[in-house]
Amino acid sequence: MKQFEESVYRLIVETSTNLPADVRRAVNRGRAAEDAATRAGLALTTIAQNIEMAENEISPICQDTGMPTFVVHTPVGSNQIEMKKDIFKAVIRATEDGKLRPNSVDSLTGKNSGDNLGPGTPVIHFEQWEQDNIDIRLILKGGGCENKNIQYSLPAELEGLGKAGRDLEGIRKCILHAVYQAQGQGCSAGFIGVGIGGDRTTGYELAKQQLFRHIDDVNTNPDLQKLEEYILESANQLGIGTMGFGGEVTLLGCKIGAMNRLPASFFVSVAYNCWAFRRQGALIDPDSGEIRDWLYESGSGISMQTESEQEASAAKELQKQEAKNREIVLQTPISEEQIRSLKVGDVVVIRGEMHTGRDALHKHLMDHDAPLDLNGAVIYHCGPVMLKDNEGWHVKAAGPTTSIREEPYQGDILKKFGIRAVIGKGGMGPKTLEALRDHGAVYLNAIGGAAQYYAECIKNVNGVDFMEFGIPEAMWHLEVDGFAAIVTMDSHGSSLHADVSRDSAAKLEQFKEPVFV
Ligand SMILES: O=C(O)C[C@H](O)C(=O)O
Ligand code: SF4
């Protein structure tokens, strides 16, 4: 099995950088259903562009390359111990090459192992089968969407939907509720895998197995097939939209599986996956270790440009120009006056220096000084993929992370350091909104997962602090130009996120009445 490690390496690179054909088609269907001139339409255009950039650059589609999870079927008699060693080696190499972000963090000390290895990471499931090939599949599911997974124990009382019993009706309500509670925070438009039954562990496992199904397959169980179709259609009426901006496209795929349960338990487990639905697989020759075939059609043949974009390049230029005219340039450091002139819906373009900061930094800044003056500064909720060579650090991928995690800290930190803008995704809560109003600051929503798109706006890495927090959590000082984002929370008390959340809660109630009786 000389080639096995190389084959696993190729599988990792392909998974991280080239979104497969079925996922691309689903995103394209979403684009066709959304009005291109809306905020959600704009977000989908950026997503489409980012998918092609990642493929061309052979760089991560999203900076969060997730929890590498391998599912391997091996012929009887294959040496799984050797395979595991090769998988580890391939993971280390892919991390060194910037195809995976170092994502394995000690839960007690916070120390990043730096190479994606550590207790419990990567995840590898082996299973024997009576076939000649090795079937190895990989999913890279990021942390933001993982945080939106949810498990229901029936019977339950669900917000907006009322009683959910131990039947298809109850299951239906749980799944709709799962999409609703994710809002835009898991980088909608998303895909969901649902596991009905099992125990708390196997229920989630079943849900994640569903994510390995082809998006266009048809469930062999007619009840579940109907439910899948119903959910896809109904979830898209919730009005959450891409990135939670509101709109027609909230869900791109729904796959449901069922297994037996204990008499006392009835779990419905939902695994939420962002649009950056990265999974691939290969059939491998058990003697040579070479790849015989890919298990999911490659995305390379599927263009992410709409027909009109391909045809009308002149019109596109005009559109671009118009968009440029509407944009507001924010040069850092930003004044309070400039911030006060902004309102929800404005598109801004940032020029100058911004500083990354996420969980570790926010906690630290609560009771420490900042390493530099942050008056008028922009904080970017981002954990980039970075590589170092003789010339210094380079950004390989740098999209936003879910901002709501910083809700306990953000308001205090804004005021303490005089920060004027926070960039992230998914929005923040009432405490931050109040601080934005009191202090004069804005929240800017960038497009989650568009890691190549934003990396291109970063012109220089000016420096870094807190490397001891690990690459994703360090405070990177980045020189940017043309970094576009949308004001979704302003300094006058308005929040697009609060509006969409309220509207979708009202829409959810429309699904209260029985459907499958
Ligand atoms: O960790 C990250 O970079 C992003 C994360 O996947 C998120 O969605 O918040
Ligand atoms: S940032 Fe968004 S696209 Fe990237 S892993 Fe997190 S949820 Fe997925």
XYZ file of C-alpha atoms and ligand atoms in Angstrom:
534
model
C 0.000 0.000 0.000
C 2.806 2.331 -0.942
C 0.478 4.953 -2.394
C -2.134 5.003 0.377
C -0.775 8.035 2.213
C -0.509 9.990 -1.048
C -4.069 9.003 -1.954
C -5.388 10.192 1.414
C -3.471 13.443 0.968
C -5.101 13.933 -2.447
C -8.494 13.188 -0.921
C -7.963 15.861 1.759
C -6.847 18.471 -0.781
C -9.759 17.711 -3.096
C -12.266 17.849 -0.234
C -10.967 21.108 1.184
C -10.567 22.984 -2.092
C -13.006 21.690 -4.704
C -16.691 21.587 -3.852
C -18.233 18.506 -5.532
C -20.665 18.657 -8.444
C -23.852 17.796 -6.535
C -23.212 20.556 -3.979
C -22.397 23.056 -6.715
C -25.608 22.210 -8.538
C -27.571 22.755 -5.330
C -25.916 26.150 -4.793
C -26.671 27.050 -8.413
C -30.312 26.053 -7.925
C -30.322 28.363 -4.900
C -28.901 31.194 -6.972
C -31.565 30.703 -9.607
C -34.307 30.893 -6.961
C -32.989 34.067 -5.340
C -33.296 37.576 -6.688
C -29.705 38.509 -7.575
C -30.218 42.154 -6.644
C -30.989 41.427 -2.972
C -28.534 41.123 -0.083
C -29.005 37.355 -0.141
C -28.505 37.307 -3.905
C -25.293 39.256 -3.508
C -24.126 36.814 -0.840
C -24.816 33.870 -3.148
C -22.842 35.526 -5.927
C -19.891 35.931 -3.565
C -20.223 32.291 -2.493
C -20.233 31.152 -6.120
C -17.164 33.235 -6.883
C -15.405 31.895 -3.802
C -16.047 28.284 -4.832
C -14.285 28.879 -8.145
C -11.434 30.821 -6.548
C -10.738 27.965 -4.126
C -10.611 25.458 -6.951
C -8.291 27.634 -9.039
C -5.963 28.461 -6.138
C -6.134 24.919 -4.709
C -6.795 26.629 -1.361
C -9.433 25.993 1.308
C -12.985 26.954 0.319
C -13.517 28.016 3.935
C -10.781 28.770 6.483
C -12.467 26.458 8.968
C -11.499 23.099 7.531
C -13.480 21.503 10.312
C -13.142 18.229 12.134
C -11.589 15.880 9.582
C -13.854 12.816 9.760
C -12.921 9.696 7.785
C -15.221 6.743 7.220
C -13.248 3.798 5.855
C -14.542 0.456 4.618
C -11.783 -2.110 4.231
C -11.625 -5.626 2.746
C -11.288 -8.411 5.312
C -7.639 -8.788 6.306
C -6.499 -5.209 5.518
C -4.188 -3.652 8.076
C -6.181 -0.839 9.647
C -3.367 0.095 12.023
C -1.066 0.918 9.107
C -3.858 2.812 7.375
C -4.423 4.921 10.450
C -0.735 5.863 10.559
C -0.876 6.884 6.896
C -4.016 8.961 7.490
C -2.210 10.785 10.319
C 0.783 11.465 8.062
C -1.458 12.773 5.280
C -3.283 15.047 7.758
C 0.027 16.482 9.008
C 1.203 17.139 5.447
C -2.082 18.761 4.399
C -1.836 21.031 7.465
C 1.765 22.016 6.645
C 0.673 22.848 3.104
C -2.185 25.110 4.228
C -4.931 22.799 2.924
C -6.141 22.216 6.482
C -6.135 24.802 9.257
C -4.560 23.605 12.531
C -7.845 22.878 14.279
C -7.052 20.495 17.127
C -7.204 22.331 20.451
C -6.624 20.935 23.958
C -9.961 21.445 25.682
C -8.427 22.200 29.078
C -5.309 24.247 28.252
C -6.484 25.771 24.951
C -3.196 24.766 23.313
C -3.413 24.115 19.587
C -1.473 20.968 18.636
C -0.497 22.678 15.367
C -0.817 19.581 13.174
C -4.467 18.548 13.578
C -3.521 15.503 15.632
C -4.554 15.050 19.241
C -6.868 13.000 21.425
C -9.995 12.424 19.330
C -8.711 14.196 16.194
C -8.943 13.364 13.387
C -12.031 11.174 13.643
C -11.628 7.804 11.886
C -14.359 5.163 11.656
C -13.291 1.771 10.290
C -15.649 -0.891 9.101
C -14.891 -4.172 7.300
C -16.793 -5.202 4.213
C -16.722 -8.140 1.836
C -15.569 -6.177 -1.197
C -12.182 -5.854 -2.869
C -11.675 -2.093 -2.681
C -11.044 0.284 0.171
C -13.796 2.893 0.296
C -12.594 6.012 2.116
C -14.800 9.031 2.608
C -13.964 12.333 4.240
C -16.151 15.139 5.508
C -14.737 18.489 6.657
C -17.556 19.971 8.702
C -16.753 23.311 10.287
C -17.308 24.383 13.876
C -19.861 27.108 13.216
C -22.367 24.772 11.613
C -21.479 22.015 14.092
C -22.578 24.381 16.860
C -26.012 24.544 15.228
C -26.599 20.776 15.383
C -29.493 19.995 17.651
C -30.997 16.920 19.252
C -34.645 16.667 20.306
C -36.089 14.211 22.767
C -39.742 13.492 22.011
C -42.326 14.282 23.190
C -41.466 17.959 23.390
C -43.016 21.391 23.321
C -41.440 23.446 20.537
C -41.351 27.215 20.250
C -43.837 28.328 17.584
C -44.910 24.773 16.728
C -46.488 23.477 19.915
C -46.528 19.834 20.917
C -44.289 17.413 19.068
C -45.241 13.775 19.679
C -43.588 10.476 18.923
C -44.681 10.230 15.303
C -43.960 11.605 11.847
C -45.723 14.842 12.792
C -43.456 15.315 15.799
C -40.397 14.572 13.677
C -41.548 17.064 11.050
C -41.810 19.791 13.680
C -38.358 19.041 15.114
C -36.679 19.308 11.730
C -38.362 22.598 10.846
C -37.448 23.923 14.261
C -33.829 22.830 13.722
C -33.583 24.932 10.555
C -35.256 27.875 12.275
C -32.973 27.836 15.318
C -29.848 27.818 13.127
C -30.880 31.163 11.569
C -27.933 32.315 9.434
C -25.304 31.355 11.953
C -24.283 28.068 10.361
C -23.685 29.866 7.038
C -27.031 29.212 5.421
C -28.171 28.186 2.898
C -27.401 24.845 4.529
C -27.815 21.103 4.184
C -29.199 18.922 6.949
C -28.748 15.284 7.840
C -31.366 13.902 10.210
C -31.174 10.755 12.341
C -34.427 9.427 13.793
C -34.050 7.033 16.723
C -30.926 5.415 18.156
C -29.470 6.710 21.392
C -27.954 10.153 21.872
C -24.663 9.052 20.275
C -25.856 6.827 17.437
C -28.665 9.257 16.599
C -26.105 11.948 15.797
C -23.939 9.416 13.974
C -26.887 8.494 11.788
C -27.573 12.173 11.133
C -23.986 12.680 9.986
C -24.086 9.550 7.819
C -26.942 11.162 5.912
C -24.563 13.930 4.882
C -22.609 11.366 2.847
C -25.641 10.703 0.658
C -25.710 12.218 -2.811
C -27.849 15.331 -2.827
C -29.969 14.123 -5.716
C -30.599 10.569 -4.473
C -34.119 9.484 -3.563
C -34.876 8.017 -0.151
C -35.885 4.352 -0.437
C -38.417 4.781 2.367
C -41.475 6.525 0.826
C -42.475 8.229 4.099
C -39.006 9.669 4.556
C -38.846 10.632 0.899
C -42.031 12.662 1.316
C -40.717 14.202 4.501
C -37.420 15.193 2.860
C -39.270 16.935 0.019
C -41.688 18.605 2.401
C -38.883 19.923 4.626
C -36.902 21.316 1.718
C -39.911 23.180 0.427
C -41.210 24.380 3.799
C -37.869 25.428 5.267
C -37.401 27.730 2.307
C -40.569 29.556 3.322
C -39.065 30.578 6.677
C -37.484 33.635 5.089
C -34.119 33.263 6.839
C -32.200 33.281 3.584
C -28.525 33.119 2.768
C -26.388 34.225 5.744
C -29.617 35.068 7.575
C -30.104 38.136 5.368
C -33.719 37.156 4.644
C -34.743 35.632 1.319
C -36.046 32.638 -0.550
C -33.209 30.162 -0.038
C -32.567 28.839 3.465
C -32.050 25.120 2.890
C -30.354 23.395 -0.045
C -30.712 19.764 0.943
C -32.373 17.451 3.473
C -31.560 13.777 4.050
C -33.303 11.692 6.685
C -32.516 8.231 8.048
C -34.158 6.121 10.745
C -32.948 3.401 13.108
C -34.456 1.535 16.005
C -34.623 3.030 19.482
C -35.282 2.050 23.076
C -38.921 2.084 24.184
C -38.222 4.972 26.540
C -36.244 7.140 24.110
C -37.195 8.977 20.947
C -34.441 11.196 19.609
C -34.459 13.313 16.499
C -30.870 14.401 15.816
C -30.095 17.049 13.248
C -26.633 17.675 11.795
C -26.513 21.103 10.174
C -23.970 21.657 7.420
C -23.130 25.022 5.917
C -23.221 25.709 2.181
C -19.480 24.861 2.199
C -20.493 21.221 2.268
C -17.132 19.584 1.821
C -17.206 15.843 1.437
C -15.524 13.551 -1.016
C -14.493 9.925 -1.205
C -12.303 7.542 -3.147
C -12.171 3.869 -4.021
C -8.667 2.667 -3.354
C -6.756 -0.359 -4.599
C -5.879 -2.408 -1.477
C -2.555 -3.606 -2.949
C -1.049 -0.417 -4.346
C -3.047 2.120 -2.337
C -3.779 4.056 -5.532
C -7.063 5.842 -6.189
C -9.210 3.843 -8.643
C -12.157 6.173 -8.698
C -13.710 9.163 -6.971
C -17.007 8.582 -5.190
C -18.616 11.955 -5.787
C -18.565 13.684 -9.148
C -15.862 16.341 -9.246
C -17.008 19.940 -9.111
C -14.487 20.967 -11.760
C -16.942 20.633 -14.653
C -19.697 22.664 -13.015
C -19.413 26.390 -13.577
C -20.644 28.624 -10.767
C -21.488 31.459 -13.126
C -25.104 31.892 -14.091
C -25.926 31.880 -17.797
C -26.617 35.570 -17.824
C -23.282 36.237 -16.155
C -21.505 34.219 -18.803
C -23.331 35.968 -21.612
C -23.545 39.517 -20.444
C -20.093 40.518 -19.401
C -20.651 44.115 -20.522
C -23.791 44.372 -18.433
C -21.856 42.810 -15.580
C -19.208 45.508 -15.753
C -21.932 48.115 -15.609
C -23.488 46.410 -12.614
C -20.135 46.303 -10.883
C -19.649 49.972 -11.523
C -23.087 50.753 -10.128
C -22.380 48.674 -7.064
C -19.105 50.543 -6.602
C -20.903 53.864 -6.716
C -23.199 52.792 -3.900
C -20.335 51.636 -1.692
C -19.081 53.661 1.234
C -15.351 53.544 1.850
C -14.223 53.310 5.470
C -10.570 54.127 5.947
C -9.153 53.037 9.307
C -8.984 54.481 11.931
C -12.692 55.314 11.615
C -14.331 58.314 13.270
C -17.515 58.214 15.338
C -19.112 60.676 12.932
C -18.615 58.326 10.002
C -20.066 55.435 11.965
C -23.127 57.423 12.989
C -23.864 58.125 9.323
C -24.199 54.415 8.537
C -27.415 52.446 8.645
C -28.504 48.834 8.222
C -28.281 47.796 4.577
C -25.327 50.018 3.644
C -22.485 48.294 1.848
C -19.100 49.454 3.086
C -15.612 48.824 1.788
C -12.796 48.836 4.290
C -9.330 50.117 3.579
C -6.458 50.130 6.050
C -5.566 47.898 8.967
C -7.905 45.473 10.706
C -7.204 43.085 13.574
C -8.480 39.562 13.917
C -9.875 38.525 17.261
C -12.056 35.661 18.330
C -12.787 33.620 21.438
C -9.401 33.580 23.214
C -8.647 37.235 22.450
C -12.019 38.556 23.593
C -11.750 36.716 26.879
C -8.199 38.000 27.336
C -9.010 41.635 26.551
C -11.682 41.725 29.247
C -9.020 42.103 31.919
C -5.830 42.973 30.035
C -4.572 45.815 27.881
C -4.482 45.490 24.099
C -1.013 45.186 22.521
C -1.741 48.266 20.359
C -4.020 51.294 20.167
C -7.509 50.202 19.078
C -9.124 53.637 18.914
C -11.189 53.776 15.718
C -10.129 50.216 14.927
C -11.868 47.364 13.127
C -11.995 43.948 14.771
C -12.502 40.996 12.460
C -13.953 37.797 13.929
C -11.735 35.504 11.908
C -9.379 32.583 12.417
C -7.356 32.487 9.210
C -5.252 29.789 7.593
C -1.706 31.175 7.614
C 1.564 29.885 6.192
C 5.059 31.178 6.890
C 8.004 31.222 4.496
C 11.285 33.173 4.339
C 9.441 36.370 3.489
C 7.026 36.106 6.400
C 3.396 35.172 6.927
C 0.883 34.673 4.124
C -2.898 34.468 4.344
C -4.245 31.317 2.690
C -7.912 31.667 3.694
C -9.684 34.243 5.851
C -13.471 34.300 6.084
C -15.473 35.391 9.145
C -16.380 33.240 12.125
C -19.709 33.165 14.013
C -19.890 36.364 16.050
C -22.541 35.438 18.588
C -19.944 33.542 20.647
C -18.426 36.911 21.607
C -21.769 38.308 22.802
C -20.778 38.182 26.501
C -17.641 40.283 25.826
C -18.144 42.402 22.728
C -20.012 45.390 24.169
C -17.536 45.887 27.024
C -14.558 45.525 24.727
C -15.871 48.019 22.185
C -16.201 50.652 24.854
C -12.984 49.842 26.682
C -10.774 50.220 23.583
C -12.734 52.620 21.367
C -13.315 50.084 18.575
C -15.633 51.409 15.845
C -16.466 48.375 13.742
C -16.801 44.652 14.289
C -16.871 42.315 11.306
C -18.174 38.779 11.553
C -21.105 36.684 10.475
C -24.470 35.635 11.820
C -24.999 38.825 13.825
C -24.888 39.590 17.532
C -27.412 40.032 20.321
C -29.068 42.824 22.323
C -26.086 43.517 24.596
C -23.855 44.317 21.636
C -26.610 46.299 19.894
C -26.916 48.500 22.952
C -23.148 49.051 23.092
C -23.089 49.949 19.388
C -25.652 52.645 20.090
C -24.069 53.992 23.286
C -20.527 54.085 21.991
C -21.037 54.667 18.265
C -20.002 51.518 16.447
C -21.347 49.143 13.766
C -21.528 45.438 13.158
C -20.606 44.427 9.637
C -21.613 41.098 8.186
C -19.154 39.425 5.872
C -20.104 36.356 3.843
C -19.392 33.247 5.904
C -17.187 30.693 4.227
C -15.984 33.073 1.508
C -12.422 32.586 2.680
C -10.683 33.013 -0.667
C -12.730 36.052 -1.580
C -11.605 37.868 1.584
C -8.037 36.536 1.505
C -7.651 38.363 -1.803
C -8.491 41.671 -0.104
C -5.631 41.247 2.375
C -2.619 43.028 0.965
C -0.155 42.517 3.801
C 0.299 40.857 7.165
C 1.531 43.739 9.327
C 2.189 41.620 12.403
C 0.775 39.202 14.911
C 0.249 39.070 18.676
C -0.751 36.210 20.953
C 0.701 33.434 18.825
C 0.524 31.384 22.017
C -3.249 31.162 21.381
C -2.514 29.202 18.178
C -2.901 30.347 14.552
C -6.719 30.656 14.405
C -6.999 32.470 17.761
C -3.978 34.802 17.453
C -4.452 38.527 16.846
C -3.376 39.121 13.246
C -2.851 42.686 12.051
C -3.917 42.746 8.420
C -3.663 45.468 5.803
C -6.727 45.309 3.579
C -8.136 47.034 0.546
C -11.554 46.574 -1.027
C -12.870 44.493 1.878
C -16.663 44.670 1.371
C -19.226 43.981 4.091
C -22.832 44.886 4.849
C -23.985 46.923 7.842
C -26.432 44.609 9.608
C -26.429 46.304 13.033
C -26.047 50.067 13.229
C -25.482 52.682 15.915
C -29.160 53.705 15.920
C -30.529 50.502 17.431
C -31.421 48.656 14.204
C -30.501 45.022 13.660
C -31.279 43.047 10.536
C -30.670 39.867 12.552
C -33.294 40.754 15.131
C -35.763 41.543 12.307
C -35.153 38.286 10.420
C -35.316 36.280 13.637
C -38.688 37.829 14.534
C -40.125 37.400 11.030
C -39.000 33.792 10.750
C -40.482 33.009 14.182
C -43.840 34.265 12.882
C -43.477 32.194 9.702
C -42.576 29.091 11.696
C -45.987 29.239 13.345
C -47.625 28.670 9.958
C -46.334 25.115 10.118
C -48.092 24.277 13.360
C -51.016 22.394 11.801
C -50.685 18.655 11.036
C -49.485 17.636 7.570
C -48.820 13.878 7.721
C -51.965 12.439 9.302
O -13.719 28.640 12.983
C -14.017 29.318 12.005
O -13.171 29.911 11.332
C -15.434 29.520 11.550
C -16.462 28.596 12.089
O -16.623 27.485 11.278
C -17.772 29.291 12.156
O -18.640 29.030 11.318
O -17.957 30.068 13.069
S -17.417 29.634 8.508
Fe -19.369 29.004 7.652
S -18.790 27.944 5.768
Fe -17.000 27.971 7.102
S -17.115 26.089 8.299
Fe -18.035 27.736 9.517
S -20.193 27.451 9.057
Fe -19.096 26.441 7.404
